[in-house]
GROMACS .gro file of C-alpha atoms in nm:
model
  115
    1MET     CA    1  -0.838  -2.442  -0.452
    2GLU     CA    2  -0.936  -2.200  -0.725
    3THR     CA    3  -0.980  -1.836  -0.648
    4ALA     CA    4  -1.235  -1.617  -0.821
    5SER     CA    5  -1.092  -1.375  -1.072
    6LEU     CA    6  -1.045  -1.024  -0.949
    7SER     CA    7  -1.040  -0.724  -1.181
    8VAL     CA    8  -0.912  -0.373  -1.125
    9ILE     CA    9  -1.094  -0.072  -1.266
   10LYS     CA   10  -0.828   0.185  -1.350
   11ARG     CA   11  -0.889   0.560  -1.328
   12SER     CA   12  -0.917   0.568  -1.707
   13GLY     CA   13  -1.206   0.320  -1.688
   14VAL     CA   14  -1.001   0.034  -1.835
   15THR     CA   15  -1.038  -0.298  -1.652
   16GLU     CA   16  -0.745  -0.534  -1.607
   17PRO     CA   17  -0.674  -0.847  -1.401
   18PHE     CA   18  -0.553  -0.794  -1.045
   19SER     CA   19  -0.176  -0.848  -1.012
   20ARG     CA   20   0.024  -0.894  -0.693
   21GLU     CA   21   0.337  -0.831  -0.897
   22LYS     CA   22   0.206  -0.490  -1.000
   23ILE     CA   23   0.145  -0.399  -0.636
   24ALA     CA   24   0.492  -0.513  -0.533
   25SER     CA   25   0.660  -0.322  -0.816
   26GLY     CA   26   0.461  -0.006  -0.742
   27VAL     CA   27   0.548  -0.015  -0.373
   28LYS     CA   28   0.912  -0.106  -0.448
   29LYS     CA   29   0.972   0.245  -0.581
   30ALA     CA   30   0.874   0.391  -0.243
   31CYS     CA   31   1.105   0.141  -0.071
   32GLN     CA   32   1.423   0.227  -0.262
   33GLY     CA   33   1.712   0.259  -0.020
   34ARG     CA   34   1.504   0.121   0.268
   35PRO     CA   35   1.561  -0.211   0.451
   36VAL     CA   36   1.273  -0.381   0.268
   37THR     CA   37   1.325  -0.714   0.089
   38ASP     CA   38   1.149  -0.859  -0.214
   39GLN     CA   39   0.998  -1.114   0.027
   40ASP     CA   40   0.857  -0.826   0.236
   41LEU     CA   41   0.700  -0.679  -0.078
   42ALA     CA   42   0.555  -1.016  -0.181
   43GLN     CA   43   0.397  -1.056   0.164
   44LEU     CA   44   0.259  -0.702   0.149
   45ALA     CA   45   0.105  -0.770  -0.194
   46GLN     CA   46  -0.049  -1.094  -0.064
   47ARG     CA   47  -0.193  -0.912   0.237
   48VAL     CA   48  -0.342  -0.643   0.011
   49GLU     CA   49  -0.498  -0.910  -0.213
   50GLU     CA   50  -0.647  -1.087   0.090
   51THR     CA   51  -0.793  -0.758   0.215
   52ILE     CA   52  -0.950  -0.686  -0.125
   53ARG     CA   53  -1.086  -1.040  -0.164
   54GLN     CA   54  -1.249  -1.021   0.181
   55THR     CA   55  -1.482  -0.755   0.041
   56GLY     CA   56  -1.632  -1.023  -0.185
   57ALA     CA   57  -1.622  -0.794  -0.488
   58SER     CA   58  -1.508  -0.929  -0.825
   59GLN     CA   59  -1.409  -0.580  -0.942
   60VAL     CA   60  -1.230  -0.317  -0.740
   61GLU     CA   61  -1.129   0.038  -0.821
   62ALA     CA   62  -0.756   0.112  -0.833
   63ASN     CA   63  -0.808   0.374  -0.562
   64GLU     CA   64  -0.929   0.106  -0.320
   65ILE     CA   65  -0.612  -0.094  -0.380
   66GLY     CA   66  -0.402   0.212  -0.299
   67LEU     CA   67  -0.593   0.257   0.026
   68ALA     CA   68  -0.543  -0.112   0.109
   69ILE     CA   69  -0.166  -0.071   0.061
   70LEU     CA   70  -0.127   0.215   0.309
   71GLU     CA   71  -0.162   0.035   0.645
   72PRO     CA   72   0.055  -0.271   0.569
   73LEU     CA   73   0.319  -0.041   0.420
   74ARG     CA   74   0.313   0.181   0.730
   75GLU     CA   75   0.372  -0.127   0.942
   76LEU     CA   76   0.655  -0.239   0.715
   77ASP     CA   77   0.845   0.090   0.684
   78GLU     CA   78   0.721   0.436   0.784
   79VAL     CA   79   0.955   0.621   0.546
   80ALA     CA   80   0.838   0.412   0.250
   81TYR     CA   81   0.480   0.470   0.368
   82LEU     CA   82   0.535   0.846   0.371
   83ARG     CA   83   0.687   0.835   0.021
   84PHE     CA   84   0.400   0.624  -0.115
   85ALA     CA   85   0.133   0.833   0.058
   86SER     CA   86   0.284   1.158  -0.070
   87VAL     CA   87   0.248   1.043  -0.430
   88TYR     CA   88  -0.073   0.842  -0.391
   89GLN     CA   89  -0.253   1.117  -0.201
   90ALA     CA   90  -0.096   1.394  -0.413
   91PHE     CA   91   0.059   1.597  -0.134
   92GLU     CA   92   0.082   1.958  -0.243
   93ASN     CA   93   0.289   2.123   0.029
   94LEU     CA   94   0.481   2.073   0.352
   95ASP     CA   95   0.161   2.096   0.557
   96ASP     CA   96   0.042   1.772   0.395
   97PHE     CA   97   0.362   1.598   0.506
   98GLU     CA   98   0.344   1.749   0.854
   99GLN     CA   99  -0.012   1.624   0.905
  100VAL     CA  100   0.079   1.268   0.811
  101ILE     CA  101   0.398   1.273   1.019
  102ALA     CA  102   0.200   1.402   1.319
  103ALA     CA  103  -0.051   1.119   1.273
  104LEU     CA  104   0.234   0.866   1.254
  105ARG     CA  105   0.380   0.999   1.576
  106GLU     CA  106   0.042   0.975   1.753
  107GLN     CA  107  -0.009   0.610   1.656
  108PRO     CA  108   0.157   0.347   1.871
  109GLU     CA  109   0.461   0.204   1.698
  110THR     CA  110   0.409  -0.141   1.557
  111THR     CA  111   0.694  -0.377   1.483
  112PRO     CA  112   0.677  -0.665   1.240
  113GLU     CA  113   0.681  -1.010   1.394
  114GLY     CA  114   1.030  -1.141   1.456
  115ASP     CA  115   1.182  -0.806   1.559
   0.00000   0.00000   0.00000
């Protein structure tokens, strides 16, 4: 089965092909020192791609991909999620961290299947 091509519109306006590998490598930085495997990252990237493709759009803004990464990453590892969110959402002070941590604490804890 062939899948339609999917393009990413970068902040600079440049368009490039969607890449699962680029998602995995970007998230990997947030996962350094965490119990997250390359297989976990590959599955996360696949899940993000599926979410984006469900919109039916052939082009997607890079910002939308970042938003699509947040929930699966939170489910995978909350510390990695906090690291990624702090950079992606440009946290400026401790209050930004405290707000996200408070929201994490309010949400019911989810565990990946198999735990």
